[in-house]
Amino acid sequence: MRWFIRRLGFYVFAIWVAITLNFLLPRLMPGDPLGGLMQRLTPSQIQGNPGIINTFKIMLGGTQEPMWKAYPIYLRNIFTGNLGISTSNYPSHVSEVIGRTLPYSIFLVGVGFILAFILGIGVGMVAAWRRGGIVDNFVMPSLLALAAFPAFFTSLVLVYFVGLKLGWFPLQHAYDTDVSPGFNWAFLSSAFRHAELPIIVIVIVFAGGWALNMRTIMINTIEEDYVGMAKAKGLHDRRVMTRYAARNAILPPLNGFAAQFASAVGGLVFIEFVFSYPGAGWTLQQAALGADYPLTQGLLLVFAVCVIVANFIMDLLNFVLDPRVRTS
Amino acid sequence: MSQIQPLDSVNVPAPTVEVARLRGPERERAGRRRLRVPGWLRLLLGNPKSRGGIIVLSAIIILAVIAPWIAHANPNDFSLIDSRQSPSFHHLFGTTDQGSDIFSQVMWGARSSLIIGAAAALLATVLATTLGILAAYSGGVVDDVINLITSVFLVIPTIPLLIVVSSYMHSRSGVTMVLILGLTLWGFEARILRGQALALRNRDFILSAKVAGEGTWRIIFSEFVPNMISRIAAAFVLVFYIAILTDAGLEFLGLGDMSHASWGVTMYWAQVNSSFLQGEWWPFLFPGLALALTVAALVFILAGVDEVSNPRLRKDRKRGVIRSLFVGGRGARAALDAKDPA
Amino acid sequence: MTGLLEDGVGPSPAVRQETLIELRELVVDYVLSGRRVRAVDHVNLDVGKGEIVGLAGESGCGKSTIANAVMQLLRAPAQVTSGQVLFHGEDLTKLSTEQLRKFRWRNVSMVFQSAMNSLNPLMRVGDQFVDMMKAHERISKNDALARAADLMETVGMDRSHVRSYPHELSGGMRQRTIVAMALTLEPELLIMDEPTTALDVVVQREILQQVQDLQRELGFAVLFITHDLSLLVEFSDRIAIMYAGEIVESAPSDELFRRPLHPYTVGLMNSFPPLSGPLERIVGIAGAPPDLAKPPSGCRFHPRCVHCDPSSHALYARQTTERPVLREVEPGHFVACHLLDTP
């Protein structure tokens, strides 16, 4: 129980750091923060967005005030959900933009990551159990070789060869242009179709790492006495592999899952960019290029929170799966 | 008839590297006149994985160095007539939509990627080493604070952070890129190095240095570091390739230093101009392969370093090269139980 | 042949008609990148029905390898190079995977060295019993759990511990659980590999007493492997002494205690002090166990033997070049030593 509270406390602290970082960054740039931001905008942007100065004021919590006065205002804004107004999507609120795009990303990462995890863990488990077998000698190294390539490169290659040349998958965006979002079959099936290739990329990029991790830990777990004892007891081979070896071996990778999540978010940005997939990652990149600071800050915050939540879920899972953690 | 207990050898650096270094020069002096090859290099060249990696990396470095001589075309050339040409004898890697020679871009780009990567890795490794060892050695509050900072850094996703930071910067140059990369990528290695320093903390030589009154910083740099050098080197290689990837990645998104020739920049233009959607594969394939090759070389070197310092991971040669590449893995070092055969 | 010294009660000579396990010229090597390290060198060992055989030797002499060889649980890089392991006359190395699976635990079971690690930390203790029972017979989970609880009681533990996780039990309790688990299917042979090394003396005693009681009641044979000779002298019918992969002496336990013949055995006997009697200086055995990758030529013990003296030329020559053979110098008492060969 106490451990729980400590973890929770840490996560809250981390979120606070993310929020504060967002606050400090524009101010750390040399010169007046508002002036610095205004410098980045082109005249047409200013003219096209009449309320832009106001937006920045909201975002910065009032520019003329010293930092310690602006900070509480800023905090209040954050906690009331007011992340500002997106300059590139004027006059939409940042929260609105994020609300529109985040679900697509979650869908992508959720499905992709889980698939990659299952595939990776499965391959790693079998590769370690039957060393020198087909899985160990062929499937594993292939997965690894694929995972060695940077995410965006793999995406590009796949898009080019499988998408363009072979025409098997749609190449861009989240859904066909003639379909409008909603809970109807046409939209959902189209959305699913468009997500296939990105999901495949995610699986390729991440499964290899999982498999390697699992295999290494399995190899060490197999050496453990209780596995030898299970075999000595005359249990079926498969049962020893799953219930005794894998069940124990899976705990460290599961913890690694949480750590990997941060890098998964990074990879997501690249993949969405290549596919022009309108998720949170692609939006971040576009916003950064377009100097839409409220949006970039809001997205950074959301990403950080997502990673933290994922970590927390992993901690919970660990608690449930490992009785040793429970009694300590 | 006492029970011989197995040694607790978690993350203990391999003394073989240190010993080899001492013996190397002496052995040379004793015998024939030969090139002085430092012991660690000899060890790494002996292992097939790191040997392959070193060879490939050296080749890339050489290409980067001689870039001015082999790539005659200016990478930033603007020539409409030559634009969008597929690879030919005149333009080995083809041209971009602006008519620039991609071969030159890749060659010159090697310089930028390698230098920025190395510099950022250096910065990150120095930070990780200092903070990691300091945390392990000092313990107590200092340890807690550093751990907290590290944990927070590890939890905030790096790429989005870098994107946001980069978007704030007025001007992006090589130096600023090195700075932001170095300051963001030190976290995970700090953790690992701290773990190893913890194992060394209670060794006699540290304790005696402490008793002799040596200052903290002195102990860190002249006692801890020399004995962790193989791990620190491995940390450097790891951050090196991550820095290269991240730097190229940022450029690919249009958020790096876009003014000079580099692999990421070339690929950015390929993506943004949708040239590859029109079937032009050369602007992204060549830089991409160069990137993948460099990263692969570094990963191989890392695997070799792993094997050299951790004999348990060595496999018999019957296995295939790629397959045996990732035998160990840095993250999964469980304690080595030297189970006696009896 | 007398058995236990304590109360003089033990299996009568008549019991030893049927041989349970026979190791015939067993050779086990560890093959590491082309090099062979011989851990078990042409070992012959018998265990009869209901007999308690002790196997003693230093760490690294090959005792655990023999235990694993009997259960056919040798893991790479260890491999049986030659020789046979016979169970009721049947060669175990020739069994199929499924036959072996059925054989294990039902006919021969084992108590491993560190019970702490022998239990799956993520499963309740009772479930680990159930696992095993279901693998060998058709039984419902509830019945299996009930039987597990009964067994726990037999070894002196509370029934409720069936629902505990291993880390919730103390070291001694875990060891008892392991013993209970090993006897569930009423095997003919129980192998105990250093079962008490990790425990304190009091618990050690309790557990061994427990096993003794159960052995008398159920009549199974025991192969007791340890480096602690004092335990064997009390507990076993017969003792075999191993050194550097070979058996150097084997005799009924009280005979071995009274008249140890091999210099190594003598050294071992002199290494622990008697509880009563005059205070004498303890003499250990000089030197260290040999590197099995490069064992000494001739008699493997000769570098450490007090009777090996270069001045007695002929004997010395034999000791350094010829391997001594295990010979029966007295009924039931086997020794492999050049000193006893010369007429």
Short mmCIF file of N, CA and C in Angstrom, two decimals, chain B residues 228-295:
data_model
loop_
_atom_site.label_atom_id
_atom_site.label_comp_id
_atom_site.label_asym_id
_atom_site.label_seq_id
_atom_site.Cartn_x
_atom_site.Cartn_y
_atom_site.Cartn_z
N MET B 228 35.51 1.44 -14.46
CA MET B 228 34.24 1.25 -15.14
C MET B 228 34.36 1.57 -16.61
N ILE B 229 35.59 1.71 -17.04
CA ILE B 229 35.80 2.27 -18.37
C ILE B 229 35.11 1.46 -19.46
N SER B 230 35.06 0.13 -19.31
CA SER B 230 34.43 -0.64 -20.38
C SER B 230 32.93 -0.36 -20.44
N ARG B 231 32.34 -0.19 -19.28
CA ARG B 231 30.91 0.10 -19.27
C ARG B 231 30.64 1.50 -19.79
N ILE B 232 31.51 2.43 -19.41
CA ILE B 232 31.33 3.81 -19.87
C ILE B 232 31.49 3.87 -21.39
N ALA B 233 32.46 3.11 -21.90
CA ALA B 233 32.63 3.08 -23.35
C ALA B 233 31.39 2.53 -24.02
N ALA B 234 30.85 1.45 -23.43
CA ALA B 234 29.64 0.88 -24.00
C ALA B 234 28.50 1.89 -23.96
N ALA B 235 28.42 2.63 -22.85
CA ALA B 235 27.38 3.65 -22.74
C ALA B 235 27.54 4.68 -23.85
N PHE B 236 28.78 5.05 -24.10
CA PHE B 236 29.03 6.03 -25.14
C PHE B 236 28.54 5.53 -26.49
N VAL B 237 28.88 4.30 -26.81
CA VAL B 237 28.47 3.75 -28.11
C VAL B 237 26.95 3.73 -28.23
N LEU B 238 26.30 3.36 -27.14
CA LEU B 238 24.84 3.30 -27.16
C LEU B 238 24.23 4.67 -27.42
N VAL B 239 24.66 5.64 -26.64
CA VAL B 239 24.10 6.97 -26.82
C VAL B 239 24.48 7.54 -28.19
N PHE B 240 25.63 7.15 -28.67
CA PHE B 240 26.08 7.59 -29.98
C PHE B 240 25.05 7.23 -31.05
N TYR B 241 24.66 5.95 -31.06
CA TYR B 241 23.76 5.62 -32.16
C TYR B 241 22.36 6.15 -31.92
N ILE B 242 21.98 6.27 -30.65
CA ILE B 242 20.67 6.87 -30.40
C ILE B 242 20.68 8.34 -30.78
N ALA B 243 21.80 9.00 -30.51
CA ALA B 243 21.88 10.42 -30.87
C ALA B 243 21.83 10.59 -32.38
N ILE B 244 22.53 9.73 -33.11
CA ILE B 244 22.50 9.81 -34.57
C ILE B 244 21.07 9.64 -35.07
N LEU B 245 20.40 8.61 -34.51
CA LEU B 245 19.04 8.35 -34.94
C LEU B 245 18.12 9.52 -34.61
N THR B 246 18.25 10.02 -33.39
CA THR B 246 17.38 11.11 -32.98
C THR B 246 17.63 12.36 -33.79
N ASP B 247 18.90 12.64 -34.02
CA ASP B 247 19.24 13.83 -34.81
C ASP B 247 18.66 13.70 -36.21
N ALA B 248 18.88 12.54 -36.83
CA ALA B 248 18.33 12.34 -38.17
C ALA B 248 16.80 12.42 -38.13
N GLY B 249 16.25 11.87 -37.07
CA GLY B 249 14.80 11.90 -36.93
C GLY B 249 14.25 13.31 -36.87
N LEU B 250 14.89 14.14 -36.06
CA LEU B 250 14.44 15.52 -35.95
C LEU B 250 14.55 16.24 -37.29
N GLU B 251 15.66 16.00 -37.97
CA GLU B 251 15.81 16.63 -39.28
C GLU B 251 14.75 16.14 -40.23
N PHE B 252 14.45 14.85 -40.13
CA PHE B 252 13.44 14.26 -40.99
C PHE B 252 12.09 14.94 -40.79
N LEU B 253 11.84 15.36 -39.55
CA LEU B 253 10.58 16.03 -39.28
C LEU B 253 10.64 17.51 -39.62
N GLY B 254 11.81 17.95 -40.00
CA GLY B 254 11.94 19.35 -40.35
C GLY B 254 12.31 20.22 -39.17
N LEU B 255 12.72 19.59 -38.09
CA LEU B 255 12.98 20.37 -36.88
C LEU B 255 14.43 20.35 -36.44
N GLY B 256 15.31 19.93 -37.32
CA GLY B 256 16.71 19.96 -36.94
C GLY B 256 17.40 21.11 -37.63
N ASP B 257 18.70 21.00 -37.72
CA ASP B 257 19.45 22.00 -38.43
C ASP B 257 19.29 21.74 -39.92
N MET B 258 18.42 22.51 -40.55
CA MET B 258 18.04 22.16 -41.91
C MET B 258 18.93 22.78 -42.98
N SER B 259 19.91 23.55 -42.53
CA SER B 259 20.65 24.32 -43.54
C SER B 259 21.78 23.55 -44.18
N HIS B 260 22.20 22.48 -43.56
CA HIS B 260 23.37 21.80 -44.13
C HIS B 260 22.99 20.44 -44.64
N ALA B 261 23.90 19.82 -45.38
CA ALA B 261 23.63 18.51 -45.95
C ALA B 261 23.65 17.47 -44.85
N SER B 262 22.64 16.67 -44.80
CA SER B 262 22.62 15.59 -43.82
C SER B 262 21.62 14.55 -44.27
N TRP B 263 21.73 13.39 -43.69
CA TRP B 263 20.87 12.30 -44.12
C TRP B 263 19.40 12.60 -43.85
N GLY B 264 19.16 13.10 -42.64
CA GLY B 264 17.77 13.39 -42.26
C GLY B 264 17.16 14.47 -43.15
N VAL B 265 17.96 15.47 -43.44
CA VAL B 265 17.44 16.57 -44.25
C VAL B 265 17.05 16.09 -45.64
N THR B 266 17.92 15.27 -46.23
CA THR B 266 17.61 14.72 -47.55
C THR B 266 16.29 13.95 -47.52
N MET B 267 16.14 13.17 -46.47
CA MET B 267 14.92 12.38 -46.40
C MET B 267 13.70 13.26 -46.12
N TYR B 268 13.91 14.34 -45.41
CA TYR B 268 12.81 15.27 -45.15
C TYR B 268 12.25 15.79 -46.47
N TRP B 269 13.16 16.26 -47.31
CA TRP B 269 12.70 16.81 -48.57
C TRP B 269 12.04 15.74 -49.43
N ALA B 270 12.55 14.53 -49.32
CA ALA B 270 11.94 13.44 -50.09
C ALA B 270 10.50 13.22 -49.65
N GLN B 271 10.29 13.31 -48.34
CA GLN B 271 8.96 13.07 -47.83
C GLN B 271 8.03 14.24 -48.13
N VAL B 272 8.52 15.43 -47.87
CA VAL B 272 7.68 16.60 -47.98
C VAL B 272 7.27 16.90 -49.42
N ASN B 273 8.17 16.63 -50.34
CA ASN B 273 7.84 16.87 -51.74
C ASN B 273 7.07 15.72 -52.35
N SER B 274 6.74 14.77 -51.51
CA SER B 274 6.04 13.59 -51.98
C SER B 274 6.71 12.97 -53.17
N SER B 275 8.01 13.20 -53.26
CA SER B 275 8.68 12.65 -54.43
C SER B 275 8.66 11.12 -54.39
N PHE B 276 8.68 10.62 -53.17
CA PHE B 276 8.73 9.16 -53.14
C PHE B 276 7.37 8.56 -53.46
N LEU B 277 6.33 9.36 -53.23
CA LEU B 277 5.02 8.87 -53.61
C LEU B 277 4.88 8.84 -55.12
N GLN B 278 5.76 9.57 -55.78
CA GLN B 278 5.73 9.53 -57.23
C GLN B 278 6.70 8.52 -57.78
N GLY B 279 7.17 7.68 -56.89
CA GLY B 279 8.02 6.60 -57.37
C GLY B 279 9.50 6.88 -57.32
N GLU B 280 9.91 8.03 -56.74
CA GLU B 280 11.34 8.29 -56.68
C GLU B 280 11.89 7.75 -55.37
N TRP B 281 12.52 6.62 -55.46
CA TRP B 281 12.98 5.97 -54.25
C TRP B 281 14.37 6.40 -53.82
N TRP B 282 15.12 6.98 -54.70
CA TRP B 282 16.51 7.21 -54.35
C TRP B 282 16.75 8.30 -53.29
N PRO B 283 15.90 9.34 -53.22
CA PRO B 283 16.19 10.33 -52.18
C PRO B 283 16.05 9.78 -50.77
N PHE B 284 15.24 8.78 -50.57
CA PHE B 284 15.14 8.30 -49.19
C PHE B 284 15.86 6.99 -48.96
N LEU B 285 16.03 6.20 -50.00
CA LEU B 285 16.67 4.90 -49.77
C LEU B 285 18.14 5.03 -49.42
N PHE B 286 18.88 5.84 -50.17
CA PHE B 286 20.32 5.92 -49.93
C PHE B 286 20.68 6.53 -48.58
N PRO B 287 20.13 7.69 -48.25
CA PRO B 287 20.42 8.21 -46.91
C PRO B 287 19.94 7.23 -45.83
N GLY B 288 18.77 6.65 -46.06
CA GLY B 288 18.22 5.72 -45.07
C GLY B 288 19.13 4.54 -44.86
N LEU B 289 19.64 3.99 -45.95
CA LEU B 289 20.55 2.86 -45.83
C LEU B 289 21.82 3.27 -45.13
N ALA B 290 22.31 4.45 -45.47
CA ALA B 290 23.53 4.92 -44.81
C ALA B 290 23.30 5.00 -43.31
N LEU B 291 22.17 5.54 -42.94
CA LEU B 291 21.82 5.66 -41.53
C LEU B 291 21.75 4.28 -40.88
N ALA B 292 20.98 3.40 -41.53
CA ALA B 292 20.80 2.07 -40.97
C ALA B 292 22.13 1.35 -40.84
N LEU B 293 22.99 1.53 -41.81
CA LEU B 293 24.29 0.87 -41.79
C LEU B 293 25.14 1.37 -40.63
N THR B 294 25.17 2.68 -40.46
CA THR B 294 25.95 3.25 -39.36
C THR B 294 25.44 2.74 -38.02
N VAL B 295 24.12 2.78 -37.87
CA VAL B 295 23.54 2.32 -36.61
C VAL B 295 23.85 0.84 -36.40
#
